[in-house]
Amino acid sequence: MCGTAEWAGKALPTSQQWEKVARGTRGVVYPWGDQPTPAKCNVRENGIGSTTPGDRYQRGISPYGAYDMCGNVWEWCSSESTPGRRELKGGTWTSPFSRATPSSFNDAAESMCDDDTGFRCVTPAESLEKLLGL
């Protein structure tokens, strides 16, 4: 798979983990709530035409403090949709806003590499606690 996290000693989130971080425990439609607001993320309608820095959309932050959970790049998840294919979440700067909802389904072949696809890492709580000395 083009986007893995093994090199960093971490893992890709499952699609369920990814979606919970994006939507919170209340299950809102977007990271910022239920109001459709394309101006809070990097999607096609905004006309930027490329990726943006991760902290550009301050008003689009998720309940867990994660940025860019809608738009910017599709993000690989560890969840396999069918053999050889993994789920992608979040939409991208090339996507219309309607495809950037965290609950939208998309997948791709594990061998796919594209300029609108990336990933974020997860780490087990135990590893984080050990790193922080807790």
PDB file of C-alpha atoms in Angstrom:
ATOM      1  CA  MET A   1       0.000   0.000   0.000  1.00  0.00           C
ATOM      2  CA  CYS A   2       1.328   3.413  -0.895  1.00  0.00           C
ATOM      3  CA  GLY A   3       0.460   4.993   2.474  1.00  0.00           C
ATOM      4  CA  THR A   4       1.622   2.943   5.433  1.00  0.00           C
ATOM      5  CA  ALA A   5       2.812   3.981   8.854  1.00  0.00           C
ATOM      6  CA  GLU A   6       4.996   0.994   9.777  1.00  0.00           C
ATOM      7  CA  TRP A   7       8.173   2.995   9.084  1.00  0.00           C
ATOM      8  CA  ALA A   8       7.133   5.345  11.934  1.00  0.00           C
ATOM      9  CA  GLY A   9       6.322   2.524  14.361  1.00  0.00           C
ATOM     10  CA  LYS A  10       2.628   3.386  14.143  1.00  0.00           C
ATOM     11  CA  ALA A  11      -0.437   2.119  12.306  1.00  0.00           C
ATOM     12  CA  LEU A  12      -3.196   3.392  10.063  1.00  0.00           C
ATOM     13  CA  PRO A  13      -6.538   3.899  11.801  1.00  0.00           C
ATOM     14  CA  THR A  14      -9.457   1.631  11.036  1.00  0.00           C
ATOM     15  CA  SER A  15     -12.248   3.384   9.173  1.00  0.00           C
ATOM     16  CA  GLN A  16     -14.288   3.315  12.413  1.00  0.00           C
ATOM     17  CA  GLN A  17     -11.487   4.969  14.405  1.00  0.00           C
ATOM     18  CA  TRP A  18     -11.009   7.573  11.698  1.00  0.00           C
ATOM     19  CA  GLU A  19     -14.715   8.382  11.545  1.00  0.00           C
ATOM     20  CA  LYS A  20     -15.054   8.666  15.344  1.00  0.00           C
ATOM     21  CA  VAL A  21     -12.220  11.206  15.454  1.00  0.00           C
ATOM     22  CA  ALA A  22     -13.880  13.131  12.615  1.00  0.00           C
ATOM     23  CA  ARG A  23     -17.454  13.066  13.946  1.00  0.00           C
ATOM     24  CA  GLY A  24     -17.038  12.749  17.705  1.00  0.00           C
ATOM     25  CA  THR A  25     -19.228  10.771  20.093  1.00  0.00           C
ATOM     26  CA  ARG A  26     -22.383  12.639  19.005  1.00  0.00           C
ATOM     27  CA  GLY A  27     -21.944  11.501  15.387  1.00  0.00           C
ATOM     28  CA  VAL A  28     -22.313  14.936  13.798  1.00  0.00           C
ATOM     29  CA  VAL A  29     -22.219  15.038   9.995  1.00  0.00           C
ATOM     30  CA  TYR A  30     -19.046  17.153   9.744  1.00  0.00           C
ATOM     31  CA  PRO A  31     -16.183  17.701  12.197  1.00  0.00           C
ATOM     32  CA  TRP A  32     -17.572  21.167  13.032  1.00  0.00           C
ATOM     33  CA  GLY A  33     -21.225  20.078  13.385  1.00  0.00           C
ATOM     34  CA  ASP A  34     -24.199  19.390  11.134  1.00  0.00           C
ATOM     35  CA  GLN A  35     -24.139  22.553   9.012  1.00  0.00           C
ATOM     36  CA  PRO A  36     -22.734  21.991   5.479  1.00  0.00           C
ATOM     37  CA  THR A  37     -20.007  24.635   5.194  1.00  0.00           C
ATOM     38  CA  PRO A  38     -17.491  24.070   2.348  1.00  0.00           C
ATOM     39  CA  ALA A  39     -15.475  27.113   3.513  1.00  0.00           C
ATOM     40  CA  LYS A  40     -14.297  25.034   6.513  1.00  0.00           C
ATOM     41  CA  CYS A  41     -12.317  22.552   4.395  1.00  0.00           C
ATOM     42  CA  ASN A  42     -10.193  22.235   1.259  1.00  0.00           C
ATOM     43  CA  VAL A  43     -12.560  20.903  -1.417  1.00  0.00           C
ATOM     44  CA  ARG A  44     -13.075  21.564  -5.138  1.00  0.00           C
ATOM     45  CA  GLU A  45     -15.621  24.360  -4.615  1.00  0.00           C
ATOM     46  CA  ASN A  46     -12.976  26.511  -2.896  1.00  0.00           C
ATOM     47  CA  GLY A  47     -10.844  26.587  -6.066  1.00  0.00           C
ATOM     48  CA  ILE A  48      -7.468  26.260  -4.329  1.00  0.00           C
ATOM     49  CA  GLY A  49      -6.393  23.444  -6.651  1.00  0.00           C
ATOM     50  CA  SER A  50      -3.847  21.725  -4.392  1.00  0.00           C
ATOM     51  CA  THR A  51      -3.234  20.574  -0.846  1.00  0.00           C
ATOM     52  CA  THR A  52      -2.991  23.117   1.953  1.00  0.00           C
ATOM     53  CA  PRO A  53      -1.120  23.191   5.290  1.00  0.00           C
ATOM     54  CA  GLY A  54      -2.813  21.011   7.906  1.00  0.00           C
ATOM     55  CA  ASP A  55      -3.792  23.916  10.147  1.00  0.00           C
ATOM     56  CA  ARG A  56      -5.259  26.227   7.489  1.00  0.00           C
ATOM     57  CA  TYR A  57      -8.919  25.479   8.309  1.00  0.00           C
ATOM     58  CA  GLN A  58      -9.055  26.366  12.006  1.00  0.00           C
ATOM     59  CA  ARG A  59     -12.878  26.432  12.010  1.00  0.00           C
ATOM     60  CA  GLY A  60     -13.078  22.892  10.589  1.00  0.00           C
ATOM     61  CA  ILE A  61     -11.427  21.145  13.543  1.00  0.00           C
ATOM     62  CA  SER A  62     -12.989  17.917  14.857  1.00  0.00           C
ATOM     63  CA  PRO A  63     -14.320  17.337  18.402  1.00  0.00           C
ATOM     64  CA  TYR A  64     -11.034  15.521  19.144  1.00  0.00           C
ATOM     65  CA  GLY A  65      -8.885  18.393  17.839  1.00  0.00           C
ATOM     66  CA  ALA A  66      -7.985  16.834  14.474  1.00  0.00           C
ATOM     67  CA  TYR A  67      -7.596  19.042  11.421  1.00  0.00           C
ATOM     68  CA  ASP A  68      -8.506  18.291   7.795  1.00  0.00           C
ATOM     69  CA  MET A  69     -10.934  15.457   8.439  1.00  0.00           C
ATOM     70  CA  CYS A  70     -12.874  16.786   5.417  1.00  0.00           C
ATOM     71  CA  GLY A  71     -11.048  17.650   2.228  1.00  0.00           C
ATOM     72  CA  ASN A  72      -7.351  18.197   1.487  1.00  0.00           C
ATOM     73  CA  VAL A  73      -6.405  14.518   0.846  1.00  0.00           C
ATOM     74  CA  TRP A  74      -8.120  11.136   0.940  1.00  0.00           C
ATOM     75  CA  GLU A  75      -6.684   9.261   3.906  1.00  0.00           C
ATOM     76  CA  TRP A  76      -5.836   5.571   3.913  1.00  0.00           C
ATOM     77  CA  CYS A  77      -7.445   3.420   6.585  1.00  0.00           C
ATOM     78  CA  SER A  78      -6.365  -0.063   7.609  1.00  0.00           C
ATOM     79  CA  SER A  79      -9.877  -1.417   6.966  1.00  0.00           C
ATOM     80  CA  GLU A  80      -9.968  -3.748   4.012  1.00  0.00           C
ATOM     81  CA  SER A  81     -13.092  -3.325   1.847  1.00  0.00           C
ATOM     82  CA  THR A  82     -12.362  -6.314  -0.388  1.00  0.00           C
ATOM     83  CA  PRO A  83      -9.162  -8.339  -0.835  1.00  0.00           C
ATOM     84  CA  GLY A  84      -6.415  -5.989  -2.004  1.00  0.00           C
ATOM     85  CA  ARG A  85      -8.448  -2.813  -1.410  1.00  0.00           C
ATOM     86  CA  ARG A  86      -8.505  -0.456   1.588  1.00  0.00           C
ATOM     87  CA  GLU A  87     -10.943   2.215   2.653  1.00  0.00           C
ATOM     88  CA  LEU A  88     -10.175   5.896   2.133  1.00  0.00           C
ATOM     89  CA  LYS A  89     -11.780   8.656   4.207  1.00  0.00           C
ATOM     90  CA  GLY A  90     -12.208  12.412   4.164  1.00  0.00           C
ATOM     91  CA  GLY A  91     -12.420  13.560   0.575  1.00  0.00           C
ATOM     92  CA  THR A  92      -9.800  15.691  -1.127  1.00  0.00           C
ATOM     93  CA  TRP A  93      -9.111  19.041  -2.718  1.00  0.00           C
ATOM     94  CA  THR A  94     -10.234  17.460  -6.024  1.00  0.00           C
ATOM     95  CA  SER A  95     -13.537  16.228  -4.521  1.00  0.00           C
ATOM     96  CA  PRO A  96     -16.838  18.063  -4.491  1.00  0.00           C
ATOM     97  CA  PHE A  97     -17.916  18.965  -0.962  1.00  0.00           C
ATOM     98  CA  SER A  98     -20.666  16.316  -1.091  1.00  0.00           C
ATOM     99  CA  ARG A  99     -17.955  13.580  -1.167  1.00  0.00           C
ATOM    100  CA  ALA A 100     -16.017  14.997   1.797  1.00  0.00           C
ATOM    101  CA  THR A 101     -18.387  13.924   4.570  1.00  0.00           C
ATOM    102  CA  PRO A 102     -16.612  11.631   7.043  1.00  0.00           C
ATOM    103  CA  SER A 103     -19.255   8.920   6.589  1.00  0.00           C
ATOM    104  CA  SER A 104     -18.745   8.739   2.791  1.00  0.00           C
ATOM    105  CA  PHE A 105     -17.332   5.464   1.498  1.00  0.00           C
ATOM    106  CA  ASN A 106     -14.394   5.285  -0.867  1.00  0.00           C
ATOM    107  CA  ASP A 107     -11.745   2.655  -1.401  1.00  0.00           C
ATOM    108  CA  ALA A 108      -8.748   1.995  -3.601  1.00  0.00           C
ATOM    109  CA  ALA A 109      -6.338  -0.742  -4.552  1.00  0.00           C
ATOM    110  CA  GLU A 110      -3.520  -1.069  -2.036  1.00  0.00           C
ATOM    111  CA  SER A 111      -1.045  -0.313  -4.835  1.00  0.00           C
ATOM    112  CA  MET A 112      -2.627   3.055  -5.691  1.00  0.00           C
ATOM    113  CA  CYS A 113      -0.480   6.164  -5.216  1.00  0.00           C
ATOM    114  CA  ASP A 114      -1.874   9.573  -6.111  1.00  0.00           C
ATOM    115  CA  ASP A 115      -1.237  13.238  -5.340  1.00  0.00           C
ATOM    116  CA  ASP A 116      -4.546  13.565  -3.525  1.00  0.00           C
ATOM    117  CA  THR A 117      -4.069  10.643  -1.125  1.00  0.00           C
ATOM    118  CA  GLY A 118      -2.234  10.502   2.199  1.00  0.00           C
ATOM    119  CA  PHE A 119      -2.608   9.135   5.708  1.00  0.00           C
ATOM    120  CA  ARG A 120      -2.533   9.934   9.412  1.00  0.00           C
ATOM    121  CA  CYS A 121      -1.124   7.677  12.104  1.00  0.00           C
ATOM    122  CA  VAL A 122      -2.602   6.167  15.239  1.00  0.00           C
ATOM    123  CA  THR A 123      -0.700   4.766  18.158  1.00  0.00           C
ATOM    124  CA  PRO A 124      -1.959   2.578  21.001  1.00  0.00           C
ATOM    125  CA  ALA A 125      -2.685   4.495  24.215  1.00  0.00           C
ATOM    126  CA  GLU A 126      -0.152   2.317  26.050  1.00  0.00           C
ATOM    127  CA  SER A 127       2.625   3.427  23.678  1.00  0.00           C
ATOM    128  CA  LEU A 128       1.694   7.071  24.123  1.00  0.00           C
ATOM    129  CA  GLU A 129       1.569   6.734  27.911  1.00  0.00           C
ATOM    130  CA  LYS A 130       5.005   5.107  27.891  1.00  0.00           C
ATOM    131  CA  LEU A 131       6.395   7.846  25.659  1.00  0.00           C
ATOM    132  CA  LEU A 132       4.981  10.538  27.957  1.00  0.00           C
ATOM    133  CA  GLY A 133       6.148   8.712  31.100  1.00  0.00           C
ATOM    134  CA  LEU A 134       2.635   8.253  32.497  1.00  0.00           C
TER     135      LEU A 134
END
